[in-house]
mmCIF file of C-alpha atoms in Angstrom:
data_model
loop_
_atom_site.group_PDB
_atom_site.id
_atom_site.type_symbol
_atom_site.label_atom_id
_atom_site.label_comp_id
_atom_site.label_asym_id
_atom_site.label_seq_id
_atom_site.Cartn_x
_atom_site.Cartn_y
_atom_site.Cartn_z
ATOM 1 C CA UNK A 255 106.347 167.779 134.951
ATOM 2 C CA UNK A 256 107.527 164.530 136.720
ATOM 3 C CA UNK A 257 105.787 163.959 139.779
ATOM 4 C CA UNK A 258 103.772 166.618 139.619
ATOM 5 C CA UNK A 259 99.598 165.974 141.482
ATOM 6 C CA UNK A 260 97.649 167.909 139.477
ATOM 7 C CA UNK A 261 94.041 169.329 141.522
ATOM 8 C CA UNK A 262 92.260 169.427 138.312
ATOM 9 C CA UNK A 263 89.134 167.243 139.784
ATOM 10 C CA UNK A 264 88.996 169.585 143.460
ATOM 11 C CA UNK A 265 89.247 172.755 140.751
ATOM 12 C CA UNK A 266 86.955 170.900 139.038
ATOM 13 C CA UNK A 267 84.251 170.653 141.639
ATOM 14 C CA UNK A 268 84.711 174.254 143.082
ATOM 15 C CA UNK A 269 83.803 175.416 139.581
ATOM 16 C CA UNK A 270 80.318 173.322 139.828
ATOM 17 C CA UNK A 271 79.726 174.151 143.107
ATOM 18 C CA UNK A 272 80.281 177.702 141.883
ATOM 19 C CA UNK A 273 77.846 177.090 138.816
ATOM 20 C CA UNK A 274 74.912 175.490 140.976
ATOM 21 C CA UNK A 275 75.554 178.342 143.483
ATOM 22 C CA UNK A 276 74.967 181.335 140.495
ATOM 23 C CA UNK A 277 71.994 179.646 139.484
ATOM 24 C CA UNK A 278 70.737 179.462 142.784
ATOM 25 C CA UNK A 279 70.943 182.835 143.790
ATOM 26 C CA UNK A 280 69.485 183.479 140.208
ATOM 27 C CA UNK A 281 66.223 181.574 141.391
ATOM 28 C CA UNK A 282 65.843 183.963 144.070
ATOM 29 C CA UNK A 283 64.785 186.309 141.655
ATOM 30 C CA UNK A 284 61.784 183.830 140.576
ATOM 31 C CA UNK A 285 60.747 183.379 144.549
ATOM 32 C CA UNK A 286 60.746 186.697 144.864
ATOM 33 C CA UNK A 287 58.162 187.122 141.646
ATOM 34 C CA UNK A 288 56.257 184.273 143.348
ATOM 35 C CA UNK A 289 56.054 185.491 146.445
ATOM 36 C CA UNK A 290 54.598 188.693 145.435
ATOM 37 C CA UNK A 291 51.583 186.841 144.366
ATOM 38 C CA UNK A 292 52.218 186.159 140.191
ATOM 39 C CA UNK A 293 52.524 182.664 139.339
ATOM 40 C CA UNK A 294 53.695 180.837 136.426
ATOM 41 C CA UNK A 295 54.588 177.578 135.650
ATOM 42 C CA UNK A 296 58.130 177.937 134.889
ATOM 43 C CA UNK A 297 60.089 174.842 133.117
ATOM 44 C CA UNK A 298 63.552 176.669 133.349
ATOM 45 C CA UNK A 299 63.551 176.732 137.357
ATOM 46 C CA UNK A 300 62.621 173.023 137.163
ATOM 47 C CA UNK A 301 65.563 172.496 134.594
ATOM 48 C CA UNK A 302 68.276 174.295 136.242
ATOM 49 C CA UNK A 303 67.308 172.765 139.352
ATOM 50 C CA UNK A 304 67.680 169.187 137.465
ATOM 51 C CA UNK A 305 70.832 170.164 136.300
ATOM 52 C CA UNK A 306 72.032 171.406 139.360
ATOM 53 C CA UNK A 307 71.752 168.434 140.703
ATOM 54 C CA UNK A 308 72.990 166.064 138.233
ATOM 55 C CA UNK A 309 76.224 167.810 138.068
ATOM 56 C CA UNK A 310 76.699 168.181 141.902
ATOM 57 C CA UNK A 311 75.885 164.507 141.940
ATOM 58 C CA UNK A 312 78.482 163.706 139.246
ATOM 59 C CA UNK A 313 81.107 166.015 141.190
ATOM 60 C CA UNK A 314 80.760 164.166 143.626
ATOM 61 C CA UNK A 315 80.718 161.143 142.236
ATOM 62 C CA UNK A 316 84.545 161.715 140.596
ATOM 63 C CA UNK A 317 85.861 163.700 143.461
ATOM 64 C CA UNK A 318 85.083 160.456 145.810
ATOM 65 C CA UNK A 319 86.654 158.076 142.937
ATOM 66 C CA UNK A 320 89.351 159.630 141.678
ATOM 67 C CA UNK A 321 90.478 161.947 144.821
ATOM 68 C CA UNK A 322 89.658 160.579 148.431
ATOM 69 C CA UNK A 323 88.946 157.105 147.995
ATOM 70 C CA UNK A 324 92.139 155.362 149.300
ATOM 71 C CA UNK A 325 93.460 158.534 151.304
ATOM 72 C CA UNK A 326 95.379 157.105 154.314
ATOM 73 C CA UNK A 327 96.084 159.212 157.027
ATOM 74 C CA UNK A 328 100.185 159.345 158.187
ATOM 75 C CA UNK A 329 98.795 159.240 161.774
ATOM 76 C CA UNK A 330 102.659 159.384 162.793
ATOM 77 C CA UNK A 331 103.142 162.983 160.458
ATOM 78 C CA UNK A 332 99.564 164.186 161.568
ATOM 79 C CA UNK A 333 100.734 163.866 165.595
ATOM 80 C CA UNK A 334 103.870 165.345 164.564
ATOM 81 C CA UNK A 335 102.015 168.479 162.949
ATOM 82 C CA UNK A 336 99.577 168.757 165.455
ATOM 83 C CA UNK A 337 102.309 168.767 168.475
ATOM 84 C CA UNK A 338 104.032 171.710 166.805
ATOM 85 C CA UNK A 339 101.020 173.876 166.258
ATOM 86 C CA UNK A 340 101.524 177.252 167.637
ATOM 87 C CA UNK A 341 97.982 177.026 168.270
ATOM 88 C CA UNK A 342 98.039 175.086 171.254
ATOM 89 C CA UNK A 343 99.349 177.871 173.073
ATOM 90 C CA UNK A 344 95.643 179.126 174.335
ATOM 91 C CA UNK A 345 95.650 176.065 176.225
ATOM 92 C CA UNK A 346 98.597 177.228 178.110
ATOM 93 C CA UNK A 347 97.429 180.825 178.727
ATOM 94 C CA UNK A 348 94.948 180.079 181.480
ATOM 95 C CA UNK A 349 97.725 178.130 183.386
ATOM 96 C CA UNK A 350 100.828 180.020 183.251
ATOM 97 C CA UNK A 351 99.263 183.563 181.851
ATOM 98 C CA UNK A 352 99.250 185.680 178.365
ATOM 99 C CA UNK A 353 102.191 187.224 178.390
ATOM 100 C CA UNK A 354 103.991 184.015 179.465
ATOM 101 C CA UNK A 355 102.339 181.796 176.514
ATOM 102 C CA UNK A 356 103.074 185.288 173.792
ATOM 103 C CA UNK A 357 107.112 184.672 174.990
ATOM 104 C CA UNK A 358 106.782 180.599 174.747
ATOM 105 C CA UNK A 359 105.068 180.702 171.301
ATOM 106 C CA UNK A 360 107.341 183.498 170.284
ATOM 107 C CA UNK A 361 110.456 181.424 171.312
ATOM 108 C CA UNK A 362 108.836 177.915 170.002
ATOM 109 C CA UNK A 363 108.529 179.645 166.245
ATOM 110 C CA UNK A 364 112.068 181.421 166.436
ATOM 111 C CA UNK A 365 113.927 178.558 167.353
ATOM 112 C CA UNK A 366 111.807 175.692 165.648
ATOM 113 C CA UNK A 367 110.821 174.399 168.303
ATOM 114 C CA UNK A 368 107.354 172.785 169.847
ATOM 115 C CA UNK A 369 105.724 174.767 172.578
ATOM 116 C CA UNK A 370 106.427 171.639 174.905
ATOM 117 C CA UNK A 371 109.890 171.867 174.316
ATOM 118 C CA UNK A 372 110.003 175.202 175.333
ATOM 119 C CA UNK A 373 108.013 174.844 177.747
ATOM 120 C CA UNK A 374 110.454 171.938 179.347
ATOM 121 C CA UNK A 375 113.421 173.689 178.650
ATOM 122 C CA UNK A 376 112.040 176.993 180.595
ATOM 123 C CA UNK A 377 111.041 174.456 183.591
ATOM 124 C CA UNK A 378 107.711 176.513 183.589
ATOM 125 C CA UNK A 379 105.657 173.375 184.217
ATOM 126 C CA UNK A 380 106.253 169.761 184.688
ATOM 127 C CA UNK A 381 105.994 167.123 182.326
ATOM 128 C CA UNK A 382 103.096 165.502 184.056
ATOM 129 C CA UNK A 383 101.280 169.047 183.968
ATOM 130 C CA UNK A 384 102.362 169.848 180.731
ATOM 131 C CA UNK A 385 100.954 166.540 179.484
ATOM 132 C CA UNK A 386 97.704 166.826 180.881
ATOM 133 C CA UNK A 387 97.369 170.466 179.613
ATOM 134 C CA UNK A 388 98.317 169.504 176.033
ATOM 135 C CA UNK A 389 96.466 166.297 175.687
ATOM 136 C CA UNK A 390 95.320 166.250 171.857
ATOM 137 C CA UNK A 391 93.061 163.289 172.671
ATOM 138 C CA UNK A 392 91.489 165.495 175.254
ATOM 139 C CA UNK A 393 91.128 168.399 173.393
ATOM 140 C CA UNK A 394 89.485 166.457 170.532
ATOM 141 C CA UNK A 395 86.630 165.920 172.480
ATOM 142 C CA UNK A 396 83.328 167.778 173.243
ATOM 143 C CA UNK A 397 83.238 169.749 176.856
ATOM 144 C CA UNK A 398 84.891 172.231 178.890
ATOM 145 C CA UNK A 399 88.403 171.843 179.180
#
């Protein structure tokens, strides 16, 4: 199909992450045998654990090539999507109350709307408030809000 991005690489990687995991939780049953006081040299464990990491290594290796090097992020899309998360409504709760922020995000996803527009339109806080409360820089990082 025209146009069409095909995931096969992600898929790709999720089934050899999937691999090592099983033969991971396989070995288990070898510690366990260990651990209960019967050793053995075992080649197989050694193999699988080569194996596991060539392939997670070669995973890698394509995912990084092929998928995310040269990903740009649309910082002007990725504001966009953040400012219209419904999600940003528990940093309104504390301020104006629950069932105050249920009825704004309730609104805000009926009419298609962000939760500051609503917010505005309603008059229940000013935009200086309203700006402080929803700052994405702010919430991005570490300590109390």
């Amino acid at each position: 199909m025209p146009g069409k991005v095909n995931p096969v690489i992600p898929e790709a990687v999720n089934l050899v992450a999937a691999q090592v995991y099983g033969e991971r939780c396989g070995d288990r049953r070898l510690r366990d045998v260990r651990s209960a006081g019967v050793e053995r040299h075992d080649a197989g464990y050694r193999l699988r654990s080569a194996q596991s990491i060539e392939i997670l290594a070669n995973g890698s290796r394509v995912l990084g090539e092929k998928c995310v090097a040269g990903i740009t992020a649309d910082k002007k899309r990725c504001l966009e999507y953040a400012e219209r998360t419904l999600m940003m409504v528990t940093r309104l709760t504390p301020k104006i109350g629950y069932d105050s922020a249920a009825k704004i995000a309730k609104k805000a996803m009926a009419e298609n709307k962000s939760l500051r527009e609503v917010v505005l339109e309603e008059g229940i806080l000013p935009k200086d408030k309203l700006d402080e409360i929803l700052d994405l820089k702010k919430m991005t990082k570490g300590g109390r809000a």
